[in-house]
Each structure stands twice: as C-alpha cells, then as structure tokens.
Amino acid sequence: MAVSRRQLLGAAGLAVATAACGGASKGKGARHVSSSVIRLAEPYGKETLQAGEWFVPDGDGPAPTVVLIHGGFWRKQYDRHLEDQVALDLAEQGFLCWNLDYRSSVVPYPATFDDVAAGYDHLLHGHFGDRVDAERIAVVGHSAGGHLAAWVASRGQLPIGAPGHNPALHLPALAIPQAGVVALTQAADQSLGTGAPQALMDGTPSQHPQRYREGDPVQLLPTGVRTVLVHDAKDDIVPLSQSETYVDAATKASDDSTLAVVPGDHFSHIDPSSAAWARVREALRTL
C-alpha cells in the first residue's frame, strides 16, 4: 500500500496538542487534545495491542458513540493513530469515540477477530462506559477496518464456536465501512493487497472455507444493522466493486444498506476535510 498520505495524516494526528490534565474522574493519563476533548488510552486485554483510546467530548451524560477501526490490510505496521484526526473531529462534534487497536495478521488466526470483538464488547466496561449511549452506537472502519466494521455488525449471524460469537454488547445501530474490504473471499480470489486476506485467515478460501464463511461480511447476511458504505470511484487499493458487491447482497437479503460514491482517493476517508469524511459525518448524525 502507498504510504505517503497515510504518513502525513498519521504524523498530523500525533502532533495534536496534548496538554496534561488532572482529575480522578477523567482517569489517570487523560489529557486535553482540544479545549473540549479529553483523550485517554485504555487496555481491553492483556496483550500490548489489545487497547483502545477514548476521545471524549465535554459533558456528563451519555453521548452517541462511535467505535473506530483502523485499516492497513491487517498488517502490523499500522495502528489506531491512523484514526486520530477523525476521532478528534467527531469528539469535537459531541460524539464519544473509542478508537481500537488489534493484533495484526502476523499473529495466527483468529487473533484479529477475537481482539476486535473484545474491544467492541469492552465499551460499557471502559473508563468512560457511563458516557456510552448503548442505543446509539456506530462502528466505522477504513479499508481493512471497514471489513472489521461490517463483521462486527454481522456477529449475530455467527455460528456457535466461531470467533466473535455471542457478543456481550448488542449490535451497533449503524455500520459505516469506508473503502472497506467487505467481500473478503472475493478479495482473496483477486489477490487484493498482495495476499493480505490470505495472511489474515492463514490460508486461502479453498483451504479454510469455514473461516471465510465466518469472517467474510458478505457471507453473513442479513445482519439487521443499517449500513452506509462510503467509497471513492477510482480507488486503486480497494476497488469500488467491493462495496458494490456487499450492498447488492445486503439489499437482496432485505438489509438496509446504501452506497455513497464520493470523490477522492483511498486515504481521503481518514482526512477530516474531505468529502468522503463529510459523508460519514452526515450518516452519523442520523444515530
């Protein structure tokens, strides 16, 4: 994957002001990143990457809540900081954000799925769990994170014993995959990301058909969760056909699923000033 724009956005996210703030109610290590937003990292498991970061708006009561899942073809060199800028943008508009990290595809299957499920289920148990509006939760993911966002929405379809089965928290009200790898088997057949799906699943669809049935969002329909897919028409990393395939299948399964085709490139989706991100904000306002 190209990295120049990602590096720029990531560096900008890490450059967000981090003036220290005290107060036990905010949590040890919490800090202001703007006049109205507090940021706090928190583990949801024992492994280093089993952690997330809260971006918390002013206020005391429950707020519409967004779980952010970063992309990077499930590879270890990418982490949650890709989402820093959009997390801050949403928190400044009153959304409570939980920005997830997870173990990459270098760790044997099903670690990535286990982590994302555990990270999502941690919402109500985290330091700011009392700020979560459990009736207004959205999961938003970019690229590989879009795959995982759609998968989180599909957990109600998973068979007993599958990774992520029996969620501790009810399904989100809305899922927004951004240029997402939402047709995983198709992506593997097309060698998308130079074998990234095969690395995630520790093999091909023919080698592990059950794993793909349990990890491919397009095979886990209907979800009963409203989905808004956002994709740029000329994406040369994750093709538009991924989102088209999902929306077509979801609609046939009677799910409420729509596709917004936006200008820009693959990395516009994590740029708060882009048309792609404006479409995400628009969808989130319907929570």
CSV table of C-alpha atoms in Angstrom, one decimal:
chain,number,residue,atom,x,y,z
A,1,MET,CA,0.0,0.0,0.0
A,2,ALA,CA,1.1,3.6,-0.7
A,3,VAL,CA,2.1,5.3,2.5
A,4,SER,CA,2.9,9.0,1.8
A,5,ARG,CA,-0.6,10.4,2.5
A,6,ARG,CA,-1.1,8.0,5.4
A,7,GLN,CA,2.2,9.0,6.9
A,8,LEU,CA,1.2,12.7,6.6
A,9,LEU,CA,-2.2,12.1,8.2
A,10,GLY,CA,-0.7,10.0,10.9
A,11,ALA,CA,2.0,12.5,11.7
A,12,ALA,CA,-0.6,15.2,11.9
A,13,GLY,CA,-2.7,13.1,14.3
A,14,LEU,CA,0.3,12.5,16.6
A,15,ALA,CA,1.0,16.2,16.5
A,16,VAL,CA,-2.3,17.1,18.1
A,17,ALA,CA,-1.7,19.2,21.3
A,18,THR,CA,-1.5,17.1,24.4
A,19,ALA,CA,-1.6,19.5,27.3
A,20,ALA,CA,-1.8,17.4,30.5
A,21,CYS,CA,-5.0,17.5,32.6
A,22,GLY,CA,-5.6,16.1,36.1
A,23,GLY,CA,-8.7,14.9,37.9
A,24,ALA,CA,-9.5,11.4,39.0
A,25,SER,CA,-12.9,11.5,37.2
A,26,LYS,CA,-11.0,11.8,33.9
A,27,GLY,CA,-8.8,8.9,34.5
A,28,LYS,CA,-5.0,8.7,35.1
A,29,GLY,CA,-3.2,9.7,31.9
A,30,ALA,CA,-6.1,11.6,30.4
A,31,ARG,CA,-5.2,14.8,28.6
A,32,HIS,CA,-6.9,17.5,26.7
A,33,VAL,CA,-6.3,17.4,23.0
A,34,SER,CA,-8.5,20.5,22.4
A,35,SER,CA,-10.5,22.8,24.6
A,36,SER,CA,-13.5,20.5,24.6
A,37,VAL,CA,-12.0,16.9,24.1
A,38,ILE,CA,-10.2,14.6,26.5
A,39,ARG,CA,-8.1,11.7,25.3
A,40,LEU,CA,-7.3,8.5,27.3
A,41,ALA,CA,-5.7,5.2,26.3
A,42,GLU,CA,-7.0,2.1,28.0
A,43,PRO,CA,-6.4,-1.7,27.6
A,44,TYR,CA,-9.2,-4.1,26.9
A,45,GLY,CA,-6.9,-7.2,27.2
A,46,LYS,CA,-3.5,-8.3,28.3
A,47,GLU,CA,-1.6,-8.0,25.0
A,48,THR,CA,0.0,-4.7,24.0
A,49,LEU,CA,-2.2,-4.2,21.0
A,50,GLN,CA,-5.4,-5.1,22.9
A,51,ALA,CA,-6.0,-1.5,23.7
A,52,GLY,CA,-8.0,1.5,22.5
A,53,GLU,CA,-8.2,5.2,23.1
A,54,TRP,CA,-11.1,7.3,24.2
A,55,PHE,CA,-11.8,10.7,22.6
A,56,VAL,CA,-14.3,12.2,25.0
A,57,PRO,CA,-16.4,15.3,24.4
A,58,ASP,CA,-17.5,17.8,27.1
A,59,GLY,CA,-20.4,16.8,29.2
A,60,ASP,CA,-21.6,14.2,31.7
A,61,GLY,CA,-24.4,12.3,30.2
A,62,PRO,CA,-24.5,9.6,27.5
A,63,ALA,CA,-23.4,10.6,24.0
A,64,PRO,CA,-23.8,9.0,20.6
A,65,THR,CA,-20.8,6.6,20.4
A,66,VAL,CA,-18.5,5.7,17.6
A,67,VAL,CA,-16.1,2.7,17.5
A,68,LEU,CA,-13.3,3.5,15.1
A,69,ILE,CA,-11.3,0.6,13.5
A,70,HIS,CA,-8.2,1.5,11.5
A,71,GLY,CA,-7.1,0.0,8.3
A,72,GLY,CA,-3.7,-1.1,6.8
A,73,PHE,CA,-4.6,-4.6,5.3
A,74,TRP,CA,-4.5,-6.1,8.9
A,75,ARG,CA,-0.7,-5.6,8.9
A,76,LYS,CA,1.5,-4.9,12.0
A,77,GLN,CA,3.0,-1.6,10.8
A,78,TYR,CA,-0.4,0.2,11.1
A,79,ASP,CA,-2.2,1.2,14.2
A,80,ARG,CA,-5.0,3.2,15.7
A,81,HIS,CA,-3.2,6.5,15.2
A,82,LEU,CA,-4.4,6.5,11.6
A,83,GLU,CA,-7.7,7.5,13.0
A,84,ASP,CA,-6.6,10.2,15.4
A,85,GLN,CA,-7.7,13.2,13.3
A,86,VAL,CA,-11.2,11.8,12.6
A,87,ALA,CA,-11.6,10.8,16.2
A,88,LEU,CA,-10.9,14.3,17.3
A,89,ASP,CA,-13.2,15.7,14.7
A,90,LEU,CA,-16.1,13.6,15.9
A,91,ALA,CA,-15.4,14.2,19.6
A,92,GLU,CA,-15.5,18.0,18.9
A,93,GLN,CA,-18.9,17.5,17.5
A,94,GLY,CA,-20.2,15.7,20.5
A,95,PHE,CA,-19.6,12.0,19.7
A,96,LEU,CA,-17.9,9.7,22.2
A,97,CYS,CA,-15.2,7.8,20.3
A,98,TRP,CA,-13.4,4.5,21.1
A,99,ASN,CA,-10.5,4.1,18.7
A,100,LEU,CA,-9.4,0.4,18.6
A,101,ASP,CA,-6.1,-1.3,18.1
A,102,TYR,CA,-5.9,-5.0,17.5
A,103,ARG,CA,-3.3,-7.7,16.8
A,104,SER,CA,-2.3,-8.0,13.2
A,105,SER,CA,-2.3,-10.9,10.7
A,106,VAL,CA,1.3,-11.8,11.9
A,107,VAL,CA,-0.5,-13.4,14.9
A,108,PRO,CA,-2.2,-16.6,14.0
A,109,TYR,CA,-5.9,-16.6,13.1
A,110,PRO,CA,-8.3,-15.8,14.8
A,111,ALA,CA,-6.5,-13.2,16.9
A,112,THR,CA,-7.6,-10.2,14.9
A,113,PHE,CA,-11.3,-11.2,15.1
A,114,ASP,CA,-11.0,-12.0,18.8
A,115,ASP,CA,-9.5,-8.7,19.5
A,116,VAL,CA,-12.0,-6.6,17.6
A,117,ALA,CA,-14.9,-8.5,19.2
A,118,ALA,CA,-13.4,-8.0,22.7
A,119,GLY,CA,-12.6,-4.3,22.0
A,120,TYR,CA,-16.2,-3.6,20.9
A,121,ASP,CA,-17.6,-5.6,23.9
A,122,HIS,CA,-15.4,-3.5,26.3
A,123,LEU,CA,-17.4,-0.3,25.5
A,124,LEU,CA,-19.7,-0.4,28.6
A,125,HIS,CA,-16.9,-1.6,30.9
A,126,GLY,CA,-14.3,1.0,30.0
A,127,HIS,CA,-13.4,4.1,31.9
A,128,PHE,CA,-16.0,6.2,30.0
A,129,GLY,CA,-18.6,3.4,29.8
A,130,ASP,CA,-21.1,5.6,31.6
A,131,ARG,CA,-20.9,8.1,28.7
A,132,VAL,CA,-21.8,5.4,26.1
A,133,ASP,CA,-25.3,5.7,24.7
A,134,ALA,CA,-25.9,2.0,24.1
A,135,GLU,CA,-28.9,2.7,21.8
A,136,ARG,CA,-26.8,4.9,19.5
A,137,ILE,CA,-23.6,3.1,18.7
A,138,ALA,CA,-22.0,3.2,15.3
A,139,VAL,CA,-18.9,1.3,14.1
A,140,VAL,CA,-16.8,3.0,11.5
A,141,GLY,CA,-13.8,1.4,9.8
A,142,HIS,CA,-11.5,2.3,6.9
A,143,SER,CA,-10.1,-0.3,4.4
A,144,ALA,CA,-9.3,-3.4,6.4
A,145,GLY,CA,-11.1,-1.7,9.3
A,146,GLY,CA,-14.1,-1.4,7.0
A,147,HIS,CA,-14.1,-5.2,6.8
A,148,LEU,CA,-13.9,-5.5,10.5
A,149,ALA,CA,-16.7,-2.9,11.0
A,150,ALA,CA,-19.0,-4.8,8.7
A,151,TRP,CA,-18.0,-8.0,10.5
A,152,VAL,CA,-18.9,-6.5,13.9
A,153,ALA,CA,-22.3,-5.7,12.5
A,154,SER,CA,-22.7,-9.3,11.4
A,155,ARG,CA,-21.8,-11.1,14.7
A,156,GLY,CA,-25.4,-12.0,15.3
A,157,GLN,CA,-25.1,-14.4,12.3
A,158,LEU,CA,-22.1,-16.2,13.6
A,159,PRO,CA,-22.5,-19.9,14.5
A,160,ILE,CA,-21.7,-21.2,18.0
A,161,GLY,CA,-18.0,-21.5,18.4
A,162,ALA,CA,-17.0,-19.0,15.8
A,163,PRO,CA,-14.7,-16.1,16.7
A,164,GLY,CA,-16.9,-13.2,17.9
A,165,HIS,CA,-20.0,-15.4,18.5
A,166,ASN,CA,-22.3,-14.3,21.3
A,167,PRO,CA,-21.4,-10.6,21.7
A,168,ALA,CA,-21.6,-9.2,25.2
A,169,LEU,CA,-22.9,-5.9,23.9
A,170,HIS,CA,-25.8,-5.7,21.5
A,171,LEU,CA,-25.1,-5.0,17.8
A,172,PRO,CA,-24.4,-1.4,16.7
A,173,ALA,CA,-27.3,0.7,15.3
A,174,LEU,CA,-25.1,1.7,12.3
A,175,ALA,CA,-22.0,0.4,10.5
A,176,ILE,CA,-20.0,2.5,8.1
A,177,PRO,CA,-17.3,0.7,6.1
A,178,GLN,CA,-15.1,3.2,4.3
A,179,ALA,CA,-13.5,1.8,1.2
A,180,GLY,CA,-13.9,-1.5,3.0
A,181,VAL,CA,-12.7,-5.0,2.2
A,182,VAL,CA,-16.2,-6.2,2.7
A,183,ALA,CA,-16.2,-9.1,0.3
A,184,LEU,CA,-13.3,-11.0,1.8
A,185,THR,CA,-13.4,-14.2,-0.3
A,186,GLN,CA,-13.6,-12.1,-3.5
A,187,ALA,CA,-10.7,-10.0,-2.2
A,188,ALA,CA,-8.6,-13.2,-1.7
A,189,ASP,CA,-9.5,-14.5,-5.1
A,190,GLN,CA,-8.3,-11.2,-6.6
A,191,SER,CA,-5.1,-11.2,-4.5
A,192,LEU,CA,-6.0,-7.9,-3.1
A,193,GLY,CA,-3.3,-6.3,-1.1
A,194,THR,CA,-0.7,-8.9,-2.3
A,195,GLY,CA,-2.3,-11.7,-0.3
A,196,ALA,CA,-3.5,-9.7,2.7
A,197,PRO,CA,-6.7,-11.6,3.1
A,198,GLN,CA,-4.9,-14.9,3.0
A,199,ALA,CA,-2.5,-13.7,5.7
A,200,LEU,CA,-5.4,-12.7,7.9
A,201,MET,CA,-7.1,-16.1,7.5
A,202,ASP,CA,-3.9,-18.1,7.5
A,203,GLY,CA,-4.8,-19.6,4.1
A,204,THR,CA,-7.0,-19.4,1.0
A,205,PRO,CA,-10.8,-19.8,0.8
A,206,SER,CA,-10.3,-23.3,-0.6
A,207,GLN,CA,-8.0,-24.2,2.3
A,208,HIS,CA,-10.3,-22.8,5.0
A,209,PRO,CA,-13.8,-22.4,3.7
A,210,GLN,CA,-15.4,-22.3,7.2
A,211,ARG,CA,-13.0,-19.5,8.3
A,212,TYR,CA,-14.1,-17.4,5.3
A,213,ARG,CA,-17.8,-18.1,5.9
A,214,GLU,CA,-17.3,-16.8,9.5
A,215,GLY,CA,-15.1,-13.9,8.6
A,216,ASP,CA,-16.5,-12.6,5.3
A,217,PRO,CA,-19.2,-10.0,5.9
A,218,VAL,CA,-20.9,-10.6,2.6
A,219,GLN,CA,-21.5,-14.2,3.6
A,220,LEU,CA,-23.0,-13.2,7.0
A,221,LEU,CA,-26.2,-11.5,5.8
A,222,PRO,CA,-28.7,-10.3,6.7
A,223,THR,CA,-27.3,-8.5,9.8
A,224,GLY,CA,-30.3,-6.4,10.7
A,225,VAL,CA,-27.9,-3.5,11.1
A,226,ARG,CA,-28.2,-0.4,8.9
A,227,THR,CA,-25.0,0.0,6.8
A,228,VAL,CA,-23.8,3.0,4.8
A,229,LEU,CA,-20.8,2.2,2.7
A,230,VAL,CA,-18.6,5.1,1.5
A,231,HIS,CA,-16.2,4.5,-1.4
A,232,ASP,CA,-14.3,6.6,-3.9
A,233,ALA,CA,-15.0,5.6,-7.5
A,234,LYS,CA,-11.3,5.5,-8.6
A,235,ASP,CA,-9.9,3.7,-5.6
A,236,ASP,CA,-6.8,1.7,-6.8
A,237,ILE,CA,-6.2,-0.1,-3.5
A,238,VAL,CA,-9.6,-1.4,-2.6
A,239,PRO,CA,-11.8,-1.3,-5.7
A,240,LEU,CA,-15.3,0.1,-5.6
A,241,SER,CA,-16.6,-3.4,-6.6
A,242,GLN,CA,-16.0,-4.5,-3.0
A,243,SER,CA,-18.7,-2.1,-1.7
A,244,GLU,CA,-21.0,-2.8,-4.7
A,245,THR,CA,-20.9,-6.5,-4.1
A,246,TYR,CA,-21.8,-6.0,-0.4
A,247,VAL,CA,-24.6,-3.6,-1.0
A,248,ASP,CA,-26.1,-5.8,-3.7
A,249,ALA,CA,-26.0,-8.8,-1.5
A,250,ALA,CA,-27.3,-7.0,1.6
A,251,THR,CA,-30.2,-5.4,-0.3
A,252,LYS,CA,-31.2,-8.8,-1.7
A,253,ALA,CA,-31.1,-10.1,1.9
A,254,SER,CA,-33.5,-7.3,2.9
A,255,ASP,CA,-30.9,-5.3,4.9
A,256,ASP,CA,-31.0,-1.5,4.9
A,257,SER,CA,-27.7,-0.9,3.0
A,258,THR,CA,-26.7,2.0,0.9
A,259,LEU,CA,-23.6,3.1,-1.0
A,260,ALA,CA,-22.3,6.6,-1.3
A,261,VAL,CA,-19.7,7.1,-4.0
A,262,VAL,CA,-17.5,10.1,-3.2
A,263,PRO,CA,-14.6,12.0,-4.9
A,264,GLY,CA,-11.1,11.5,-3.6
A,265,ASP,CA,-8.7,8.6,-3.2
A,266,HIS,CA,-8.3,5.7,-0.7
A,267,PHE,CA,-6.9,7.9,2.0
A,268,SER,CA,-9.4,10.7,1.7
A,269,HIS,CA,-11.6,8.7,4.1
A,270,ILE,CA,-9.4,9.5,7.1
A,271,ASP,CA,-9.0,13.2,6.2
A,272,PRO,CA,-11.5,15.3,8.2
A,273,SER,CA,-11.6,18.0,5.5
A,274,SER,CA,-12.6,15.6,2.7
A,275,ALA,CA,-15.9,15.0,1.0
A,276,ALA,CA,-15.6,11.3,2.0
A,277,TRP,CA,-15.4,12.2,5.7
A,278,ALA,CA,-18.3,14.7,5.3
A,279,ARG,CA,-20.5,11.8,4.1
A,280,VAL,CA,-19.5,9.8,7.2
A,281,ARG,CA,-20.4,12.7,9.5
A,282,GLU,CA,-23.8,13.0,7.7
A,283,ALA,CA,-24.6,9.4,8.3
A,284,LEU,CA,-23.6,9.6,11.9
A,285,ARG,CA,-26.0,12.4,12.5
A,286,THR,CA,-28.8,10.0,11.9
A,287,LEU,CA,-28.0,8.0,15.0
